[in-house]
mmCIF file of C-alpha atoms in Angstrom:
data_model
loop_
_atom_site.group_PDB
_atom_site.id
_atom_site.type_symbol
_atom_site.label_atom_id
_atom_site.label_comp_id
_atom_site.label_asym_id
_atom_site.label_seq_id
_atom_site.Cartn_x
_atom_site.Cartn_y
_atom_site.Cartn_z
ATOM 1 C CA MET S 1 0.719 31.840 75.159
ATOM 2 C CA ALA S 2 4.335 32.826 75.491
ATOM 3 C CA HIS S 3 5.198 29.431 73.805
ATOM 4 C CA GLN S 4 3.050 30.469 70.701
ATOM 5 C CA ASP S 5 5.082 32.173 67.777
ATOM 6 C CA TRP S 6 2.767 35.044 65.728
ATOM 7 C CA THR S 7 5.354 36.343 63.156
ATOM 8 C CA THR S 8 4.585 36.150 60.069
ATOM 9 C CA VAL S 9 5.639 33.514 57.394
ATOM 10 C CA THR S 10 6.562 34.004 53.849
ATOM 11 C CA LEU S 11 6.744 30.985 51.299
ATOM 12 C CA THR S 12 8.372 31.302 48.317
ATOM 13 C CA LYS S 13 9.865 29.010 45.037
ATOM 14 C CA SER S 14 12.542 27.789 45.930
ATOM 15 C CA LYS S 15 15.085 29.340 42.912
ATOM 16 C CA THR S 16 16.850 26.076 41.495
ATOM 17 C CA SER S 17 17.268 24.690 37.590
ATOM 18 C CA TYR S 18 15.822 21.995 35.894
ATOM 19 C CA LYS S 19 16.644 20.210 32.664
ATOM 20 C CA GLY S 20 13.925 20.986 30.880
ATOM 21 C CA ASN S 21 13.929 24.583 32.409
ATOM 22 C CA SER S 22 12.094 27.144 29.428
ATOM 23 C CA LYS S 23 14.850 29.844 30.302
ATOM 24 C CA ASN S 24 17.776 27.389 29.216
ATOM 25 C CA ASN S 25 16.664 25.825 26.515
ATOM 26 C CA LYS S 26 15.831 29.319 25.081
ATOM 27 C CA LYS S 27 19.679 30.137 25.852
ATOM 28 C CA LYS S 28 20.578 27.445 23.099
ATOM 29 C CA GLY S 29 18.460 28.321 20.675
ATOM 30 C CA ASN S 30 15.915 25.559 21.083
ATOM 31 C CA ASN S 31 12.069 25.808 21.775
ATOM 32 C CA SER S 32 10.012 24.243 24.424
ATOM 33 C CA SER S 33 7.717 22.972 22.974
ATOM 34 C CA SER S 34 9.487 21.848 19.817
ATOM 35 C CA SER S 35 12.306 20.007 21.299
ATOM 36 C CA SER S 36 9.267 18.281 23.723
ATOM 37 C CA SER S 37 6.570 17.106 22.222
ATOM 38 C CA SER S 38 9.839 15.763 18.854
ATOM 39 C CA ASN S 39 11.211 13.541 21.696
ATOM 40 C CA ASN S 40 8.058 11.831 22.978
ATOM 41 C CA ASN S 41 7.539 10.917 18.911
ATOM 42 C CA LYS S 42 11.039 9.576 19.237
ATOM 43 C CA ARG S 43 11.211 8.289 22.837
ATOM 44 C CA LYS S 44 8.258 4.968 22.919
ATOM 45 C CA LYS S 45 8.364 2.643 25.668
ATOM 46 C CA LYS S 46 10.683 -0.357 25.711
ATOM 47 C CA VAL S 47 8.945 -3.297 26.496
ATOM 48 C CA ARG S 48 9.808 -6.985 27.263
ATOM 49 C CA PRO S 49 8.673 -10.358 25.361
ATOM 50 C CA ASP S 50 7.037 -12.222 27.981
ATOM 51 C CA GLU S 51 5.497 -9.116 28.915
ATOM 52 C CA GLN S 52 3.829 -8.032 25.627
ATOM 53 C CA ASN S 53 1.460 -11.540 25.167
ATOM 54 C CA GLU S 54 0.008 -11.727 28.889
ATOM 55 C CA ASP S 55 -3.649 -11.421 28.732
ATOM 56 C CA PHE S 56 -5.701 -9.764 31.847
ATOM 57 C CA ARG S 57 -8.650 -10.252 31.611
ATOM 58 C CA THR S 58 -10.567 -12.959 33.753
ATOM 59 C CA ALA S 59 -11.971 -16.814 32.190
ATOM 60 C CA LYS S 60 -14.533 -16.816 31.967
ATOM 61 C CA VAL S 61 -17.512 -19.637 31.792
ATOM 62 C CA GLY S 62 -18.848 -21.724 28.898
ATOM 63 C CA LYS S 63 -22.983 -21.149 29.174
ATOM 64 C CA ASN S 64 -23.611 -24.797 29.342
ATOM 65 C CA PHE S 65 -21.222 -24.707 32.234
ATOM 66 C CA SER S 66 -24.479 -20.842 32.909
ATOM 67 C CA VAL S 67 -27.651 -22.766 32.209
ATOM 68 C CA ALA S 68 -26.408 -25.582 33.954
ATOM 69 C CA LEU S 69 -26.308 -23.990 37.384
ATOM 70 C CA GLN S 70 -29.311 -22.255 36.757
ATOM 71 C CA SER S 71 -31.639 -24.252 36.366
ATOM 72 C CA ALA S 72 -30.846 -26.626 39.009
ATOM 73 C CA ARG S 73 -31.237 -23.435 41.348
ATOM 74 C CA LEU S 74 -34.292 -22.730 39.799
ATOM 75 C CA LYS S 75 -35.301 -27.052 40.655
ATOM 76 C CA LYS S 76 -34.374 -26.326 43.865
ATOM 77 C CA GLY S 77 -36.734 -23.486 44.659
ATOM 78 C CA TRP S 78 -33.448 -20.477 45.392
ATOM 79 C CA LYS S 79 -33.342 -16.994 45.066
ATOM 80 C CA GLN S 80 -29.113 -16.345 43.647
ATOM 81 C CA GLN S 81 -29.434 -14.687 46.894
ATOM 82 C CA GLN S 82 -30.202 -18.763 49.325
ATOM 83 C CA LEU S 83 -27.780 -20.846 46.856
ATOM 84 C CA ALA S 84 -25.371 -17.919 48.169
ATOM 85 C CA GLN S 85 -25.314 -18.632 51.796
ATOM 86 C CA GLN S 86 -25.606 -22.662 51.526
ATOM 87 C CA LEU S 87 -22.559 -22.374 49.543
ATOM 88 C CA ASN S 88 -21.108 -19.040 52.205
ATOM 89 C CA VAL S 89 -20.020 -16.898 49.402
ATOM 90 C CA ARG S 90 -21.752 -14.226 48.112
ATOM 91 C CA GLN S 91 -25.220 -13.158 46.076
ATOM 92 C CA THR S 92 -22.929 -11.045 43.332
ATOM 93 C CA VAL S 93 -20.491 -14.541 42.951
ATOM 94 C CA ILE S 94 -23.563 -16.159 41.386
ATOM 95 C CA ASN S 95 -24.300 -13.340 39.968
ATOM 96 C CA GLN S 96 -21.562 -13.700 38.275
ATOM 97 C CA TYR S 97 -21.278 -17.479 37.265
ATOM 98 C CA GLU S 98 -24.772 -17.625 35.514
ATOM 99 C CA SER S 99 -23.805 -15.083 33.339
ATOM 100 C CA GLY S 100 -20.875 -16.844 31.916
ATOM 101 C CA LYS S 101 -18.905 -14.169 33.799
ATOM 102 C CA ALA S 102 -16.153 -15.407 36.614
ATOM 103 C CA GLN S 103 -15.168 -19.016 36.569
ATOM 104 C CA PRO S 104 -14.809 -21.062 40.089
ATOM 105 C CA ASN S 105 -12.379 -23.230 40.970
ATOM 106 C CA PRO S 106 -13.290 -26.607 41.217
ATOM 107 C CA GLN S 107 -13.918 -26.986 45.282
ATOM 108 C CA LEU S 108 -16.572 -24.358 45.282
ATOM 109 C CA ILE S 109 -18.259 -26.540 41.718
ATOM 110 C CA ALA S 110 -18.252 -29.850 44.358
ATOM 111 C CA LYS S 111 -19.351 -28.803 46.360
ATOM 112 C CA MET S 112 -22.320 -26.932 43.897
ATOM 113 C CA ASN S 113 -22.999 -30.312 42.829
ATOM 114 C CA ARG S 114 -23.112 -31.830 46.917
ATOM 115 C CA ILE S 115 -25.814 -28.790 47.277
ATOM 116 C CA LEU S 116 -27.825 -28.679 44.589
ATOM 117 C CA GLY S 117 -27.680 -33.073 44.205
ATOM 118 C CA VAL S 118 -26.996 -32.758 40.339
ATOM 119 C CA LYS S 119 -23.653 -32.633 38.123
ATOM 120 C CA LEU S 120 -22.863 -29.754 36.488
ATOM 121 C CA PRO S 121 -20.526 -29.678 33.622
ATOM 122 C CA SER S 122 -17.182 -29.549 33.634
ATOM 123 C CA ILE S 123 -14.587 -26.705 32.780
ATOM 124 C CA LYS S 124 -12.487 -27.054 30.038
ATOM 125 C CA LYS S 125 -8.470 -25.072 32.308
ATOM 126 C CA PRO S 126 -8.144 -21.859 29.748
ATOM 127 C CA GLY S 127 -4.953 -22.466 27.423
ATOM 128 C CA GLY S 128 -6.767 -25.183 25.691
ATOM 129 C CA GLN S 129 -6.396 -29.689 24.807
ATOM 130 C CA LYS S 130 -3.307 -30.227 24.687
ATOM 131 C CA LYS S 131 -2.556 -32.894 21.803
ATOM 132 C CA LYS S 132 -0.944 -36.115 23.036
ATOM 133 C CA ARG S 133 2.214 -37.293 21.257
ATOM 134 C CA LYS S 134 1.848 -40.633 18.938
ATOM 135 C CA LYS S 135 4.168 -43.400 20.071
ATOM 136 C CA ASN S 136 6.881 -44.443 17.303
ATOM 137 C CA GLN S 137 5.744 -47.895 16.905
ATOM 138 C CA LYS S 138 8.642 -49.928 14.893
#
């Protein structure tokens, strides 16, 4: 036990000065509470134009897909858990599809069509439909 040091160690704060130190602000004649609040009001976070319009919401499924999936599952007499096992996904995923909270990928829709023996309605891609251009006739 000769290698242990049992002396008392006392930790204190260092005496470094910061830009926001209240003592420095009082020497300059500034009140730290009023100047910091006014600076916060003046400063606004600059946002790039491409970041302003971003939408982070999850794409949702229409009611017709949800109802069709649920009715096809019930015709087979399966619970959500049984369908999830057939599709190799979790039961919560099936629940989200049936409640319209999540949008399945096309491969999973094809697998559901095959397993359930029905043709589920197609899902429209988010962003709407693009208009076709009309060619000018001479």
